[in-house]
mmCIF file with all atom_site columns, C-alpha atoms in Angstrom:
data_model
loop_
_atom_site.group_PDB
_atom_site.id
_atom_site.type_symbol
_atom_site.label_atom_id
_atom_site.label_alt_id
_atom_site.label_comp_id
_atom_site.label_asym_id
_atom_site.label_entity_id
_atom_site.label_seq_id
_atom_site.pdbx_PDB_ins_code
_atom_site.Cartn_x
_atom_site.Cartn_y
_atom_site.Cartn_z
_atom_site.occupancy
_atom_site.B_iso_or_equiv
_atom_site.pdbx_formal_charge
_atom_site.auth_seq_id
_atom_site.auth_comp_id
_atom_site.auth_asym_id
_atom_site.auth_atom_id
_atom_site.pdbx_PDB_model_num
ATOM 1   C CA . LEU A 1 1   ? 18.211 -215.853 166.944 1.00 0.00 ? 8   LEU A CA 1
ATOM 2   C CA . ALA A 1 2   ? 20.409 -213.135 165.451 1.00 0.00 ? 9   ALA A CA 1
ATOM 3   C CA . LYS A 1 3   ? 23.989 -214.153 164.793 1.00 0.00 ? 10  LYS A CA 1
ATOM 4   C CA . THR A 1 4   ? 26.719 -211.852 166.115 1.00 0.00 ? 11  THR A CA 1
ATOM 5   C CA . THR A 1 5   ? 30.165 -211.126 164.696 1.00 0.00 ? 12  THR A CA 1
ATOM 6   C CA . GLN A 1 6   ? 32.931 -209.472 166.679 1.00 0.00 ? 13  GLN A CA 1
ATOM 7   C CA . PRO A 1 7   ? 36.735 -209.289 166.384 1.00 0.00 ? 14  PRO A CA 1
ATOM 8   C CA . ILE A 1 8   ? 38.593 -212.296 167.723 1.00 0.00 ? 15  ILE A CA 1
ATOM 9   C CA . SER A 1 9   ? 41.138 -210.225 169.628 1.00 0.00 ? 16  SER A CA 1
ATOM 10  C CA . MET A 1 10  ? 42.180 -206.672 170.457 1.00 0.00 ? 17  MET A CA 1
ATOM 11  C CA . ASP A 1 11  ? 45.148 -205.082 172.156 1.00 0.00 ? 18  ASP A CA 1
ATOM 12  C CA . SER A 1 12  ? 45.232 -201.868 174.135 1.00 0.00 ? 19  SER A CA 1
ATOM 13  C CA . TYR A 1 13  ? 47.282 -200.030 176.735 1.00 0.00 ? 20  TYR A CA 1
ATOM 14  C CA . GLU A 1 14  ? 46.438 -198.871 180.199 1.00 0.00 ? 21  GLU A CA 1
ATOM 15  C CA . GLY A 1 15  ? 44.506 -195.613 180.292 1.00 0.00 ? 22  GLY A CA 1
ATOM 16  C CA . GLN A 1 16  ? 43.193 -195.864 176.740 1.00 0.00 ? 23  GLN A CA 1
ATOM 17  C CA . GLU A 1 17  ? 39.561 -196.082 175.689 1.00 0.00 ? 24  GLU A CA 1
ATOM 18  C CA . VAL A 1 18  ? 38.639 -199.380 174.072 1.00 0.00 ? 25  VAL A CA 1
ATOM 19  C CA . ASN A 1 19  ? 35.766 -199.801 171.640 1.00 0.00 ? 26  ASN A CA 1
ATOM 20  C CA . ILE A 1 20  ? 34.613 -203.280 170.666 1.00 0.00 ? 27  ILE A CA 1
ATOM 21  C CA . THR A 1 21  ? 32.129 -203.441 167.824 1.00 0.00 ? 28  THR A CA 1
ATOM 22  C CA . CYS A 1 22  ? 29.680 -206.240 167.244 1.00 0.00 ? 29  CYS A CA 1
ATOM 23  C CA . SER A 1 23  ? 27.579 -206.733 164.129 1.00 0.00 ? 30  SER A CA 1
ATOM 24  C CA . HIS A 1 24  ? 24.122 -208.327 164.270 1.00 0.00 ? 31  HIS A CA 1
ATOM 25  C CA . ASN A 1 25  ? 22.592 -207.729 160.866 1.00 0.00 ? 32  ASN A CA 1
ATOM 26  C CA . ASN A 1 26  ? 19.436 -209.785 161.364 1.00 0.00 ? 33  ASN A CA 1
ATOM 27  C CA . ILE A 1 27  ? 18.454 -208.450 164.757 1.00 0.00 ? 34  ILE A CA 1
ATOM 28  C CA . ALA A 1 28  ? 14.703 -208.593 165.354 1.00 0.00 ? 35  ALA A CA 1
ATOM 29  C CA . THR A 1 29  ? 12.414 -205.882 166.657 1.00 0.00 ? 36  THR A CA 1
ATOM 30  C CA . ASN A 1 30  ? 12.102 -207.335 170.160 1.00 0.00 ? 37  ASN A CA 1
ATOM 31  C CA . ASP A 1 31  ? 15.779 -208.285 170.551 1.00 0.00 ? 38  ASP A CA 1
ATOM 32  C CA . TYR A 1 32  ? 18.057 -206.739 173.153 1.00 0.00 ? 39  TYR A CA 1
ATOM 33  C CA . ILE A 1 33  ? 21.832 -206.357 172.925 1.00 0.00 ? 40  ILE A CA 1
ATOM 34  C CA . THR A 1 34  ? 23.817 -207.563 175.894 1.00 0.00 ? 41  THR A CA 1
ATOM 35  C CA . TRP A 1 35  ? 27.527 -207.668 176.708 1.00 0.00 ? 42  TRP A CA 1
ATOM 36  C CA . TYR A 1 36  ? 29.340 -209.957 179.118 1.00 0.00 ? 43  TYR A CA 1
ATOM 37  C CA . GLN A 1 37  ? 32.903 -210.114 180.431 1.00 0.00 ? 44  GLN A CA 1
ATOM 38  C CA . GLN A 1 38  ? 34.713 -213.330 181.297 1.00 0.00 ? 45  GLN A CA 1
ATOM 39  C CA . PHE A 1 39  ? 37.964 -213.880 183.173 1.00 0.00 ? 46  PHE A CA 1
ATOM 40  C CA . PRO A 1 40  ? 39.814 -217.210 182.983 1.00 0.00 ? 47  PRO A CA 1
ATOM 41  C CA . SER A 1 41  ? 38.241 -220.025 184.997 1.00 0.00 ? 48  SER A CA 1
ATOM 42  C CA . GLN A 1 42  ? 35.234 -217.911 185.917 1.00 0.00 ? 49  GLN A CA 1
ATOM 43  C CA . GLY A 1 43  ? 31.712 -217.608 184.601 1.00 0.00 ? 50  GLY A CA 1
ATOM 44  C CA . PRO A 1 44  ? 30.814 -214.576 182.470 1.00 0.00 ? 51  PRO A CA 1
ATOM 45  C CA . ARG A 1 45  ? 29.671 -211.427 184.188 1.00 0.00 ? 52  ARG A CA 1
ATOM 46  C CA . PHE A 1 46  ? 26.969 -209.120 182.830 1.00 0.00 ? 53  PHE A CA 1
ATOM 47  C CA . ILE A 1 47  ? 28.267 -205.702 181.783 1.00 0.00 ? 54  ILE A CA 1
ATOM 48  C CA . ILE A 1 48  ? 25.484 -203.823 180.050 1.00 0.00 ? 55  ILE A CA 1
ATOM 49  C CA . GLN A 1 49  ? 22.248 -204.199 178.106 1.00 0.00 ? 56  GLN A CA 1
ATOM 50  C CA . GLY A 1 50  ? 20.628 -201.901 175.570 1.00 0.00 ? 57  GLY A CA 1
ATOM 51  C CA . TYR A 1 51  ? 17.911 -201.655 172.966 1.00 0.00 ? 58  TYR A CA 1
ATOM 52  C CA . LYS A 1 52  ? 18.756 -198.478 171.043 1.00 0.00 ? 59  LYS A CA 1
ATOM 53  C CA . THR A 1 53  ? 20.780 -195.230 171.243 1.00 0.00 ? 60  THR A CA 1
ATOM 54  C CA . LYS A 1 54  ? 23.197 -195.061 174.158 1.00 0.00 ? 61  LYS A CA 1
ATOM 55  C CA . VAL A 1 55  ? 23.319 -196.708 177.538 1.00 0.00 ? 62  VAL A CA 1
ATOM 56  C CA . THR A 1 56  ? 25.899 -195.936 180.197 1.00 0.00 ? 63  THR A CA 1
ATOM 57  C CA . ASN A 1 57  ? 26.633 -197.447 183.584 1.00 0.00 ? 64  ASN A CA 1
ATOM 58  C CA . GLU A 1 58  ? 29.531 -197.288 186.005 1.00 0.00 ? 65  GLU A CA 1
ATOM 59  C CA . VAL A 1 59  ? 31.537 -199.798 183.976 1.00 0.00 ? 66  VAL A CA 1
ATOM 60  C CA . ALA A 1 60  ? 30.915 -199.126 180.284 1.00 0.00 ? 67  ALA A CA 1
ATOM 61  C CA . SER A 1 61  ? 28.871 -197.443 177.601 1.00 0.00 ? 68  SER A CA 1
ATOM 62  C CA . LEU A 1 62  ? 26.918 -199.128 174.852 1.00 0.00 ? 69  LEU A CA 1
ATOM 63  C CA . PHE A 1 63  ? 26.285 -197.327 171.568 1.00 0.00 ? 70  PHE A CA 1
ATOM 64  C CA . ILE A 1 64  ? 23.577 -198.633 169.246 1.00 0.00 ? 71  ILE A CA 1
ATOM 65  C CA . PRO A 1 65  ? 22.862 -196.890 165.929 1.00 0.00 ? 72  PRO A CA 1
ATOM 66  C CA . ALA A 1 66  ? 19.344 -196.323 164.673 1.00 0.00 ? 73  ALA A CA 1
ATOM 67  C CA . ASP A 1 67  ? 19.318 -199.405 162.426 1.00 0.00 ? 74  ASP A CA 1
ATOM 68  C CA . ARG A 1 68  ? 20.494 -201.575 165.371 1.00 0.00 ? 75  ARG A CA 1
ATOM 69  C CA . LYS A 1 69  ? 22.572 -203.760 163.042 1.00 0.00 ? 76  LYS A CA 1
ATOM 70  C CA . SER A 1 70  ? 25.657 -203.200 165.136 1.00 0.00 ? 77  SER A CA 1
ATOM 71  C CA . SER A 1 71  ? 26.646 -202.094 168.614 1.00 0.00 ? 78  SER A CA 1
ATOM 72  C CA . THR A 1 72  ? 29.806 -200.812 170.233 1.00 0.00 ? 79  THR A CA 1
ATOM 73  C CA . LEU A 1 73  ? 30.926 -201.492 173.764 1.00 0.00 ? 80  LEU A CA 1
ATOM 74  C CA . SER A 1 74  ? 33.110 -198.678 175.055 1.00 0.00 ? 81  SER A CA 1
ATOM 75  C CA . LEU A 1 75  ? 35.422 -199.192 178.026 1.00 0.00 ? 82  LEU A CA 1
ATOM 76  C CA . PRO A 1 76  ? 36.865 -195.897 179.281 1.00 0.00 ? 83  PRO A CA 1
ATOM 77  C CA . ARG A 1 77  ? 40.469 -195.786 180.504 1.00 0.00 ? 84  ARG A CA 1
ATOM 78  C CA . VAL A 1 78  ? 41.137 -199.492 180.655 1.00 0.00 ? 85  VAL A CA 1
ATOM 79  C CA . SER A 1 79  ? 43.449 -201.050 183.199 1.00 0.00 ? 86  SER A CA 1
ATOM 80  C CA . LEU A 1 80  ? 45.318 -204.364 183.293 1.00 0.00 ? 87  LEU A CA 1
ATOM 81  C CA . SER A 1 81  ? 42.364 -205.892 185.144 1.00 0.00 ? 88  SER A CA 1
ATOM 82  C CA . ASP A 1 82  ? 40.159 -205.328 182.096 1.00 0.00 ? 89  ASP A CA 1
ATOM 83  C CA . THR A 1 83  ? 42.062 -208.056 180.255 1.00 0.00 ? 90  THR A CA 1
ATOM 84  C CA . ALA A 1 84  ? 39.313 -210.573 179.559 1.00 0.00 ? 91  ALA A CA 1
ATOM 85  C CA . VAL A 1 85  ? 37.041 -211.997 176.899 1.00 0.00 ? 92  VAL A CA 1
ATOM 86  C CA . TYR A 1 86  ? 34.056 -209.844 175.966 1.00 0.00 ? 93  TYR A CA 1
ATOM 87  C CA . TYR A 1 87  ? 30.913 -211.374 174.513 1.00 0.00 ? 94  TYR A CA 1
ATOM 88  C CA . CYS A 1 88  ? 28.184 -209.673 172.532 1.00 0.00 ? 95  CYS A CA 1
ATOM 89  C CA . LEU A 1 89  ? 24.780 -211.362 172.658 1.00 0.00 ? 96  LEU A CA 1
ATOM 90  C CA . VAL A 1 90  ? 21.472 -210.666 171.005 1.00 0.00 ? 97  VAL A CA 1
ATOM 91  C CA . VAL A 1 91  ? 18.645 -211.846 173.224 1.00 0.00 ? 98  VAL A CA 1
ATOM 92  C CA . SER A 1 92  ? 14.975 -212.046 172.337 1.00 0.00 ? 99  SER A CA 1
ATOM 93  C CA . GLY A 1 93  ? 12.996 -209.964 174.775 1.00 0.00 ? 100 GLY A CA 1
ATOM 94  C CA . GLY A 1 94  ? 10.717 -212.150 176.815 1.00 0.00 ? 101 GLY A CA 1
ATOM 95  C CA . TYR A 1 95  ? 12.593 -215.308 175.894 1.00 0.00 ? 102 TYR A CA 1
ATOM 96  C CA . ASN A 1 96  ? 16.075 -214.934 177.406 1.00 0.00 ? 103 ASN A CA 1
ATOM 97  C CA . LYS A 1 97  ? 17.824 -217.772 175.600 1.00 0.00 ? 104 LYS A CA 1
ATOM 98  C CA . LEU A 1 98  ? 21.475 -216.755 175.915 1.00 0.00 ? 105 LEU A CA 1
ATOM 99  C CA . ILE A 1 99  ? 23.725 -217.870 173.065 1.00 0.00 ? 106 ILE A CA 1
ATOM 100 C CA . PHE A 1 100 ? 27.383 -216.911 173.398 1.00 0.00 ? 107 PHE A CA 1
ATOM 101 C CA . GLY A 1 101 ? 29.685 -216.569 170.412 1.00 0.00 ? 108 GLY A CA 1
ATOM 102 C CA . ALA A 1 102 ? 33.463 -216.785 170.426 1.00 0.00 ? 109 ALA A CA 1
ATOM 103 C CA . GLY A 1 103 ? 33.879 -213.361 171.988 1.00 0.00 ? 110 GLY A CA 1
ATOM 104 C CA . THR A 1 104 ? 36.665 -210.800 171.723 1.00 0.00 ? 111 THR A CA 1
ATOM 105 C CA . ARG A 1 105 ? 39.831 -211.430 173.663 1.00 0.00 ? 112 ARG A CA 1
ATOM 106 C CA . LEU A 1 106 ? 41.049 -208.058 174.961 1.00 0.00 ? 113 LEU A CA 1
ATOM 107 C CA . ALA A 1 107 ? 44.621 -207.769 176.176 1.00 0.00 ? 114 ALA A CA 1
ATOM 108 C CA . VAL A 1 108 ? 45.568 -204.612 178.065 1.00 0.00 ? 115 VAL A CA 1
ATOM 109 C CA . HIS A 1 109 ? 49.299 -203.902 178.234 1.00 0.00 ? 116 HIS A CA 1
ATOM 110 C CA . PRO A 1 110 ? 51.246 -201.725 180.685 1.00 0.00 ? 117 PRO A CA 1
ATOM 111 C CA . SER B 2 1   ? 19.704 -211.650 197.561 1.00 0.00 ? 27  SER B CA 1
ATOM 112 C CA . GLN B 2 2   ? 20.034 -214.341 194.941 1.00 0.00 ? 28  GLN B CA 1
ATOM 113 C CA . THR B 2 3   ? 22.846 -216.865 194.954 1.00 0.00 ? 29  THR B CA 1
ATOM 114 C CA . ILE B 2 4   ? 23.799 -219.776 192.769 1.00 0.00 ? 30  ILE B CA 1
ATOM 115 C CA . HIS B 2 5   ? 25.651 -222.827 193.971 1.00 0.00 ? 31  HIS B CA 1
ATOM 116 C CA . GLN B 2 6   ? 27.418 -225.253 191.699 1.00 0.00 ? 32  GLN B CA 1
ATOM 117 C CA . TRP B 2 7   ? 29.500 -228.231 192.727 1.00 0.00 ? 33  TRP B CA 1
ATOM 118 C CA . PRO B 2 8   ? 31.977 -229.810 192.657 1.00 0.00 ? 34  PRO B CA 1
ATOM 119 C CA . ALA B 2 9   ? 34.616 -227.295 191.577 1.00 0.00 ? 35  ALA B CA 1
ATOM 120 C CA . THR B 2 10  ? 36.849 -229.906 189.980 1.00 0.00 ? 36  THR B CA 1
ATOM 121 C CA . LEU B 2 11  ? 36.261 -233.480 188.969 1.00 0.00 ? 37  LEU B CA 1
ATOM 122 C CA . VAL B 2 12  ? 38.386 -236.188 187.397 1.00 0.00 ? 38  VAL B CA 1
ATOM 123 C CA . GLN B 2 13  ? 36.431 -239.115 186.034 1.00 0.00 ? 39  GLN B CA 1
ATOM 124 C CA . PRO B 2 14  ? 37.407 -242.185 184.000 1.00 0.00 ? 40  PRO B CA 1
ATOM 125 C CA . VAL B 2 15  ? 35.953 -242.787 180.567 1.00 0.00 ? 41  VAL B CA 1
ATOM 126 C CA . GLY B 2 16  ? 32.713 -244.701 180.788 1.00 0.00 ? 42  GLY B CA 1
ATOM 127 C CA . SER B 2 17  ? 31.855 -243.555 184.302 1.00 0.00 ? 43  SER B CA 1
ATOM 128 C CA . PRO B 2 18  ? 28.626 -241.685 185.141 1.00 0.00 ? 44  PRO B CA 1
ATOM 129 C CA . LEU B 2 19  ? 28.384 -237.974 185.852 1.00 0.00 ? 45  LEU B CA 1
ATOM 130 C CA . SER B 2 20  ? 26.139 -235.838 187.988 1.00 0.00 ? 46  SER B CA 1
ATOM 131 C CA . LEU B 2 21  ? 26.649 -232.102 188.406 1.00 0.00 ? 47  LEU B CA 1
ATOM 132 C CA . GLU B 2 22  ? 24.222 -230.174 190.545 1.00 0.00 ? 48  GLU B CA 1
ATOM 133 C CA . CYS B 2 23  ? 23.267 -226.529 190.534 1.00 0.00 ? 49  CYS B CA 1
ATOM 134 C CA . THR B 2 24  ? 20.904 -224.766 192.913 1.00 0.00 ? 50  THR B CA 1
ATOM 135 C CA . VAL B 2 25  ? 19.646 -221.202 193.012 1.00 0.00 ? 51  VAL B CA 1
ATOM 136 C CA . GLU B 2 26  ? 18.439 -219.342 196.083 1.00 0.00 ? 52  GLU B CA 1
ATOM 137 C CA . GLY B 2 27  ? 16.456 -216.173 196.488 1.00 0.00 ? 53  GLY B CA 1
ATOM 138 C CA . THR B 2 28  ? 14.406 -216.240 193.310 1.00 0.00 ? 54  THR B CA 1
ATOM 139 C CA . SER B 2 29  ? 11.419 -218.102 191.885 1.00 0.00 ? 55  SER B CA 1
ATOM 140 C CA . ASN B 2 30  ? 10.849 -219.691 188.498 1.00 0.00 ? 56  ASN B CA 1
ATOM 141 C CA . PRO B 2 31  ? 14.258 -218.747 187.109 1.00 0.00 ? 57  PRO B CA 1
ATOM 142 C CA . ASN B 2 32  ? 15.483 -219.654 183.660 1.00 0.00 ? 58  ASN B CA 1
ATOM 143 C CA . LEU B 2 33  ? 18.294 -222.160 184.159 1.00 0.00 ? 59  LEU B CA 1
ATOM 144 C CA . TYR B 2 34  ? 21.193 -222.960 181.836 1.00 0.00 ? 60  TYR B CA 1
ATOM 145 C CA . TRP B 2 35  ? 24.030 -225.436 181.491 1.00 0.00 ? 61  TRP B CA 1
ATOM 146 C CA . TYR B 2 36  ? 27.033 -224.376 179.402 1.00 0.00 ? 62  TYR B CA 1
ATOM 147 C CA . ARG B 2 37  ? 30.275 -226.084 178.505 1.00 0.00 ? 63  ARG B CA 1
ATOM 148 C CA . GLN B 2 38  ? 33.490 -224.313 177.622 1.00 0.00 ? 64  GLN B CA 1
ATOM 149 C CA . ALA B 2 39  ? 36.431 -226.084 176.038 1.00 0.00 ? 65  ALA B CA 1
ATOM 150 C CA . ALA B 2 40  ? 39.884 -224.654 176.675 1.00 0.00 ? 66  ALA B CA 1
ATOM 151 C CA . GLY B 2 41  ? 40.321 -221.314 174.903 1.00 0.00 ? 67  GLY B CA 1
ATOM 152 C CA . ARG B 2 42  ? 36.873 -221.447 173.360 1.00 0.00 ? 68  ARG B CA 1
ATOM 153 C CA . GLY B 2 43  ? 33.524 -219.725 173.827 1.00 0.00 ? 69  GLY B CA 1
ATOM 154 C CA . LEU B 2 44  ? 30.577 -221.011 175.826 1.00 0.00 ? 70  LEU B CA 1
ATOM 155 C CA . GLN B 2 45  ? 28.396 -223.675 174.270 1.00 0.00 ? 71  GLN B CA 1
ATOM 156 C CA . LEU B 2 46  ? 24.808 -223.766 175.487 1.00 0.00 ? 72  LEU B CA 1
ATOM 157 C CA . LEU B 2 47  ? 23.944 -227.357 176.372 1.00 0.00 ? 73  LEU B CA 1
ATOM 158 C CA . PHE B 2 48  ? 20.544 -227.144 178.050 1.00 0.00 ? 74  PHE B CA 1
ATOM 159 C CA . TYR B 2 49  ? 18.019 -224.457 178.819 1.00 0.00 ? 75  TYR B CA 1
ATOM 160 C CA . SER B 2 50  ? 15.019 -224.668 181.148 1.00 0.00 ? 76  SER B CA 1
ATOM 161 C CA . VAL B 2 51  ? 12.129 -222.275 181.740 1.00 0.00 ? 77  VAL B CA 1
ATOM 162 C CA . GLY B 2 52  ? 10.411 -224.392 184.386 1.00 0.00 ? 78  GLY B CA 1
ATOM 163 C CA . ILE B 2 53  ? 10.207 -227.711 186.220 1.00 0.00 ? 79  ILE B CA 1
ATOM 164 C CA . GLY B 2 54  ? 10.437 -230.577 183.793 1.00 0.00 ? 80  GLY B CA 1
ATOM 165 C CA . GLN B 2 55  ? 10.868 -228.217 180.827 1.00 0.00 ? 81  GLN B CA 1
ATOM 166 C CA . ILE B 2 56  ? 14.262 -228.844 179.283 1.00 0.00 ? 82  ILE B CA 1
ATOM 167 C CA . SER B 2 57  ? 15.507 -227.769 175.874 1.00 0.00 ? 83  SER B CA 1
ATOM 168 C CA . SER B 2 58  ? 18.545 -229.547 174.506 1.00 0.00 ? 84  SER B CA 1
ATOM 169 C CA . GLU B 2 59  ? 20.646 -227.371 172.277 1.00 0.00 ? 85  GLU B CA 1
ATOM 170 C CA . VAL B 2 60  ? 23.125 -229.859 170.871 1.00 0.00 ? 86  VAL B CA 1
ATOM 171 C CA . PRO B 2 61  ? 23.040 -233.639 170.407 1.00 0.00 ? 87  PRO B CA 1
ATOM 172 C CA . GLN B 2 62  ? 25.448 -235.180 172.845 1.00 0.00 ? 88  GLN B CA 1
ATOM 173 C CA . ASN B 2 63  ? 26.213 -237.651 175.540 1.00 0.00 ? 89  ASN B CA 1
ATOM 174 C CA . LEU B 2 64  ? 24.642 -235.553 178.277 1.00 0.00 ? 90  LEU B CA 1
ATOM 175 C CA . SER B 2 65  ? 21.183 -235.041 179.754 1.00 0.00 ? 91  SER B CA 1
ATOM 176 C CA . ALA B 2 66  ? 19.659 -232.535 182.133 1.00 0.00 ? 92  ALA B CA 1
ATOM 177 C CA . SER B 2 67  ? 16.834 -232.581 184.635 1.00 0.00 ? 93  SER B CA 1
ATOM 178 C CA . ARG B 2 68  ? 15.020 -230.010 186.725 1.00 0.00 ? 94  ARG B CA 1
ATOM 179 C CA . PRO B 2 69  ? 13.336 -231.889 189.565 1.00 0.00 ? 95  PRO B CA 1
ATOM 180 C CA . GLN B 2 70  ? 12.650 -228.722 191.552 1.00 0.00 ? 96  GLN B CA 1
ATOM 181 C CA . ASP B 2 71  ? 12.114 -225.096 190.621 1.00 0.00 ? 97  ASP B CA 1
ATOM 182 C CA . ARG B 2 72  ? 15.616 -224.021 191.591 1.00 0.00 ? 98  ARG B CA 1
ATOM 183 C CA . GLN B 2 73  ? 17.580 -227.206 191.002 1.00 0.00 ? 99  GLN B CA 1
ATOM 184 C CA . PHE B 2 74  ? 19.236 -228.125 187.727 1.00 0.00 ? 100 PHE B CA 1
ATOM 185 C CA . ILE B 2 75  ? 21.190 -231.342 187.254 1.00 0.00 ? 101 ILE B CA 1
ATOM 186 C CA . LEU B 2 76  ? 23.535 -232.303 184.439 1.00 0.00 ? 102 LEU B CA 1
ATOM 187 C CA . SER B 2 77  ? 24.107 -236.021 183.955 1.00 0.00 ? 103 SER B CA 1
ATOM 188 C CA . SER B 2 78  ? 25.765 -238.607 181.811 1.00 0.00 ? 104 SER B CA 1
ATOM 189 C CA . LYS B 2 79  ? 25.527 -242.382 181.934 1.00 0.00 ? 105 LYS B CA 1
ATOM 190 C CA . LYS B 2 80  ? 28.938 -242.932 180.321 1.00 0.00 ? 106 LYS B CA 1
ATOM 191 C CA . LEU B 2 81  ? 31.493 -240.183 179.980 1.00 0.00 ? 107 LEU B CA 1
ATOM 192 C CA . LEU B 2 82  ? 33.599 -239.720 176.860 1.00 0.00 ? 108 LEU B CA 1
ATOM 193 C CA . LEU B 2 83  ? 36.982 -238.054 176.608 1.00 0.00 ? 109 LEU B CA 1
ATOM 194 C CA . SER B 2 84  ? 35.311 -235.272 174.618 1.00 0.00 ? 110 SER B CA 1
ATOM 195 C CA . ASP B 2 85  ? 33.114 -234.450 177.616 1.00 0.00 ? 111 ASP B CA 1
ATOM 196 C CA . SER B 2 86  ? 36.082 -232.793 179.316 1.00 0.00 ? 112 SER B CA 1
ATOM 197 C CA . GLY B 2 87  ? 35.675 -229.075 179.823 1.00 0.00 ? 113 GLY B CA 1
ATOM 198 C CA . PHE B 2 88  ? 34.536 -226.288 182.073 1.00 0.00 ? 114 PHE B CA 1
ATOM 199 C CA . TYR B 2 89  ? 30.851 -226.612 182.921 1.00 0.00 ? 115 TYR B CA 1
ATOM 200 C CA . LEU B 2 90  ? 28.896 -223.586 183.994 1.00 0.00 ? 116 LEU B CA 1
ATOM 201 C CA . CYS B 2 91  ? 25.421 -223.312 185.416 1.00 0.00 ? 117 CYS B CA 1
ATOM 202 C CA . ALA B 2 92  ? 23.564 -220.014 185.175 1.00 0.00 ? 118 ALA B CA 1
ATOM 203 C CA . TRP B 2 93  ? 20.182 -218.491 185.964 1.00 0.00 ? 119 TRP B CA 1
ATOM 204 C CA . SER B 2 94  ? 18.268 -215.490 184.705 1.00 0.00 ? 120 SER B CA 1
ATOM 205 C CA . ALA B 2 95  ? 14.969 -213.912 185.596 1.00 0.00 ? 121 ALA B CA 1
ATOM 206 C CA . PRO B 2 96  ? 11.823 -215.271 183.915 1.00 0.00 ? 122 PRO B CA 1
ATOM 207 C CA . GLY B 2 97  ? 11.460 -214.151 180.337 1.00 0.00 ? 123 GLY B CA 1
ATOM 208 C CA . HIS B 2 98  ? 8.652  -211.682 180.826 1.00 0.00 ? 124 HIS B CA 1
ATOM 209 C CA . THR B 2 99  ? 10.925 -209.351 182.826 1.00 0.00 ? 125 THR B CA 1
ATOM 210 C CA . MET B 2 100 ? 12.870 -208.288 179.678 1.00 0.00 ? 126 MET B CA 1
ATOM 211 C CA . ASN B 2 101 ? 16.043 -208.481 181.750 1.00 0.00 ? 127 ASN B CA 1
ATOM 212 C CA . THR B 2 102 ? 18.796 -210.356 179.933 1.00 0.00 ? 128 THR B CA 1
ATOM 213 C CA . GLU B 2 103 ? 21.235 -210.468 182.828 1.00 0.00 ? 129 GLU B CA 1
ATOM 214 C CA . ALA B 2 104 ? 22.353 -213.972 183.722 1.00 0.00 ? 130 ALA B CA 1
ATOM 215 C CA . PHE B 2 105 ? 24.249 -215.011 186.816 1.00 0.00 ? 131 PHE B CA 1
ATOM 216 C CA . PHE B 2 106 ? 26.797 -217.773 186.649 1.00 0.00 ? 132 PHE B CA 1
ATOM 217 C CA . GLY B 2 107 ? 28.041 -220.299 189.151 1.00 0.00 ? 133 GLY B CA 1
ATOM 218 C CA . GLN B 2 108 ? 31.716 -220.868 189.839 1.00 0.00 ? 134 GLN B CA 1
ATOM 219 C CA . GLY B 2 109 ? 31.935 -223.703 187.366 1.00 0.00 ? 135 GLY B CA 1
ATOM 220 C CA . THR B 2 110 ? 33.077 -227.312 187.422 1.00 0.00 ? 136 THR B CA 1
ATOM 221 C CA . ARG B 2 111 ? 36.262 -228.274 185.655 1.00 0.00 ? 137 ARG B CA 1
ATOM 222 C CA . LEU B 2 112 ? 35.733 -231.828 184.443 1.00 0.00 ? 138 LEU B CA 1
ATOM 223 C CA . THR B 2 113 ? 38.612 -233.930 183.188 1.00 0.00 ? 139 THR B CA 1
ATOM 224 C CA . VAL B 2 114 ? 37.774 -237.302 181.680 1.00 0.00 ? 140 VAL B CA 1
ATOM 225 C CA . VAL B 2 115 ? 40.756 -239.643 181.688 1.00 0.00 ? 141 VAL B CA 1
#
């Protein structure tokens, strides 16, 4: 399984765009990139999944360069309620063994 | 729709006592099932992973065991709890691997304190 590396923490302000980058240098051909969000005392919640290029949903966008060795989760116009821990996972397609790293602790300030 | 039930929400147990946490999933068949533990301020540690009845993969050596007696039931157990077993335990399910969908759904968690 590909190991992921992401910043331990980030700070932002309400209304700003936040970009969290994750590196996964040894990603395999059939691996997918997935991001989760976790609030205190709750289980993680799926945000977005991608394989290559760009994926967008109502919550976030995921940018994946051609070499797929990194990915960037983009949160547009964050609010205080976006304060949470964000996890980047690399998951083998067809296997679905979900290994979480330490995540990035995002703090959004007024 | 699919739902996941995990109980109890909180539990205080003395050292050396047994443990049984139960998780059930409704509305889906042959799910992948997971048990995670999260220490305070830390990330999630995958404890057990199951792709079917009786098929359990243990991810870390520890004082815990897991069983899957039915397709949508996943049980986490211990014969004798240690202080280090304290933490937030989360059960999760995801669709069978062949669907290429990596979305997992988590239960509400059990906060276990071993005293």
